[in-house]
Tab-separated table of C-alpha atoms in Angstrom:
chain	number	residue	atom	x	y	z
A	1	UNK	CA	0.000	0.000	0.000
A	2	UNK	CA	3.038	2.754	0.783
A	3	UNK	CA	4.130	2.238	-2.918
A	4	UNK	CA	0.712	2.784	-3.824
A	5	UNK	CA	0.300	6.173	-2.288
A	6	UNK	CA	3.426	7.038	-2.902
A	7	UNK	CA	2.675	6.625	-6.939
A	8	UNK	CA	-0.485	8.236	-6.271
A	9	UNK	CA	1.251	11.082	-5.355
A	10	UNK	CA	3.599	11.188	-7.296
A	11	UNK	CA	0.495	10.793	-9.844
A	12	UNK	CA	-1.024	14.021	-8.518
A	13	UNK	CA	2.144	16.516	-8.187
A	14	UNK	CA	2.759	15.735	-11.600
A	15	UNK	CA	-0.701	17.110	-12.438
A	16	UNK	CA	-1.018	19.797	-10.296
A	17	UNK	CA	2.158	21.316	-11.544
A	18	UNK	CA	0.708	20.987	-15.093
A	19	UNK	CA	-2.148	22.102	-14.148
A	20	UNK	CA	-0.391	25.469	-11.891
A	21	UNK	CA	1.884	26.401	-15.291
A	22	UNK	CA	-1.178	26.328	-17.519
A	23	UNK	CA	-3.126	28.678	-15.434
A	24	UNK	CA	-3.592	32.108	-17.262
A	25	UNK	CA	-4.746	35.204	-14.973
A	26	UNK	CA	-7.408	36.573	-17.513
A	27	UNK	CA	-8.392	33.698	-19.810
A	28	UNK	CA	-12.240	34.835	-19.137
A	29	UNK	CA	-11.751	38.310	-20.965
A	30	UNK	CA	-15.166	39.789	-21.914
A	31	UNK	CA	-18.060	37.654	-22.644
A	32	UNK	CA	-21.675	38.140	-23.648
A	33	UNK	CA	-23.299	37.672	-20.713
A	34	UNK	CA	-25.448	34.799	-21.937
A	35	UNK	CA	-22.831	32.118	-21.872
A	36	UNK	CA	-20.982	34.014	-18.470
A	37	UNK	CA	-21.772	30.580	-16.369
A	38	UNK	CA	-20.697	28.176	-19.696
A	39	UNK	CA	-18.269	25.822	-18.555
A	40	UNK	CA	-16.249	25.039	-21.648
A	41	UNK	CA	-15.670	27.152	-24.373
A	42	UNK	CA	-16.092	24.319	-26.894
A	43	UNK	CA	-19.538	23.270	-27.698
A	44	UNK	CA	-19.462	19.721	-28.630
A	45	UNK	CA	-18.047	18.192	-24.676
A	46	UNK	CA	-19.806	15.763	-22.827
A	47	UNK	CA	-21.809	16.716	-19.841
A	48	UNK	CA	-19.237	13.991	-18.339
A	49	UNK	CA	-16.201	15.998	-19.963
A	50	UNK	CA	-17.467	18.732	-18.151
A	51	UNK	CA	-17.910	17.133	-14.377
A	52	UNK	CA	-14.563	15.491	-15.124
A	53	UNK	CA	-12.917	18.613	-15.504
A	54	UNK	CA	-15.103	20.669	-12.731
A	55	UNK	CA	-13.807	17.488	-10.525
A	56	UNK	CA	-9.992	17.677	-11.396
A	57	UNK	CA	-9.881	21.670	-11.148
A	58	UNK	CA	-11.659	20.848	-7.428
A	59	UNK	CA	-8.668	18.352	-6.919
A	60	UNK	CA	-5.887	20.549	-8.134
A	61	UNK	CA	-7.518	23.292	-5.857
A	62	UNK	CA	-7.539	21.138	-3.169
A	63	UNK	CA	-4.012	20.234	-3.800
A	64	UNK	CA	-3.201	23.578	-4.066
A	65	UNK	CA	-4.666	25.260	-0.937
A	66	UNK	CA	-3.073	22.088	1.004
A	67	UNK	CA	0.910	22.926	0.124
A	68	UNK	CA	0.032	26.927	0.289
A	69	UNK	CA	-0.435	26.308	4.168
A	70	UNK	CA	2.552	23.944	4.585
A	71	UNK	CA	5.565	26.043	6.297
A	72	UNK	CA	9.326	26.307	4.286
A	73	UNK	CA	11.186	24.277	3.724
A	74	UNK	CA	8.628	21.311	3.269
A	75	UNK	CA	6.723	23.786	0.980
A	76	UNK	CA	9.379	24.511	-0.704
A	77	UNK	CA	10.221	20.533	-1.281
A	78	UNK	CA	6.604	19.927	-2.545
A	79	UNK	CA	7.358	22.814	-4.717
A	80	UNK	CA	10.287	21.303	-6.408
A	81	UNK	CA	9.663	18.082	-6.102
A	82	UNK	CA	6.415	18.473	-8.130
A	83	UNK	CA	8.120	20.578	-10.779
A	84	UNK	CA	10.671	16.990	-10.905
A	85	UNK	CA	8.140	15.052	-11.856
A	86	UNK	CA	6.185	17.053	-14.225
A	87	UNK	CA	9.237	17.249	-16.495
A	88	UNK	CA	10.518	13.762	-15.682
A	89	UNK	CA	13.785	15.139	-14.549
A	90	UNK	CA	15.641	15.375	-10.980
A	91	UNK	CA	17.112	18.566	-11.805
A	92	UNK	CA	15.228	21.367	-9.764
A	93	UNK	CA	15.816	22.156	-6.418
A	94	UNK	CA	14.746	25.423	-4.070
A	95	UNK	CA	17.616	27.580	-2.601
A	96	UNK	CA	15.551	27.310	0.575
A	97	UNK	CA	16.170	23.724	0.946
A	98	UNK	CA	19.521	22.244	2.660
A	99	UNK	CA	22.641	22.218	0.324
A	100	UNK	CA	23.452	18.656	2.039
A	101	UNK	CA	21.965	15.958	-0.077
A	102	UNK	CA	21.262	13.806	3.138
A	103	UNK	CA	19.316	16.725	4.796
A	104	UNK	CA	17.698	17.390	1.653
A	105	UNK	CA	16.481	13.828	1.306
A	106	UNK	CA	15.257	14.224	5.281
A	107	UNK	CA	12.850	17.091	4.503
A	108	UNK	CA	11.757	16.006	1.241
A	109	UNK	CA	10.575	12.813	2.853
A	110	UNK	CA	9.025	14.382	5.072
A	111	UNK	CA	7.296	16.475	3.151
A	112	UNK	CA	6.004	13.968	1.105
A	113	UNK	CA	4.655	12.532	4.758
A	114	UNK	CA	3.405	15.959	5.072
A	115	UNK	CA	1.647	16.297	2.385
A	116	UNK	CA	-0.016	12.768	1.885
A	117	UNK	CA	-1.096	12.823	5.535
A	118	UNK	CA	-3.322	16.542	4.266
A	119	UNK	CA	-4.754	14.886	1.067
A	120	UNK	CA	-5.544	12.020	2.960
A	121	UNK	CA	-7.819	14.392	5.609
A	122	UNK	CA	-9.073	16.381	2.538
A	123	UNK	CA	-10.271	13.537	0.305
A	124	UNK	CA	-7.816	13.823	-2.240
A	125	UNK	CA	-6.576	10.291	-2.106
């Protein structure tokens, strides 16, 4: 089961920093006011495309609020860690985490402990 979650979150960092670098401050510009509660902008989606994507912007929300109230430097591990596995890479790291690997390792584990033990409470996974 501890691999399990720990894919699942792996799983869900991944996403959430996707879904974080595609966000775009004023993608609503000016509509007609008949479609201002329209979901999707294209009109041939599913009603279950659409409660599939109002439940994964609810989960990267979630996700979202959840590391905004962790404290530094196990924010800034989540942080870095999820940017890691977006791009597949182990090449991004935070100045405000430890230079020493070891001590790195320490708070990005338990981070990760952090941060699983929150989803868990909030439904997530």
């Amino acid at each position: 089961m501890m691999n399990d979650s720990a894919a699942i979150l792996d799983d869900l960092l991944s996403r959430w920093h996707s879904h974080c670098r595609a966000y775009q401050a004023n993608q609503q510009a000016p509509r007609d006011p008949v479609f201002r509660d329209a979901k999707s902008g294209r009109g041939w989606d599913s009603t279950d495309e659409i409660i599939e994507d109002e439940i994964h912007g609810s989960m990267m929300a979630d996700i979202d609020f959840q590391v905004s109230e962790m404290r530094d430097p196990h924010r800034a591990a989540i942080y870095a860690l999820a940017r890691n596995l977006s791009t597949g890479n182990s090449v991004w790291m935070s100045p405000r985490l430890p230079r020493d690997a070891v001590e790195r390792a320490r708070v990005v584990a338990e981070a990760r402990g952090q941060i699983t033990d929150r989803l868990m409470r909030c439904g997530v996974m």
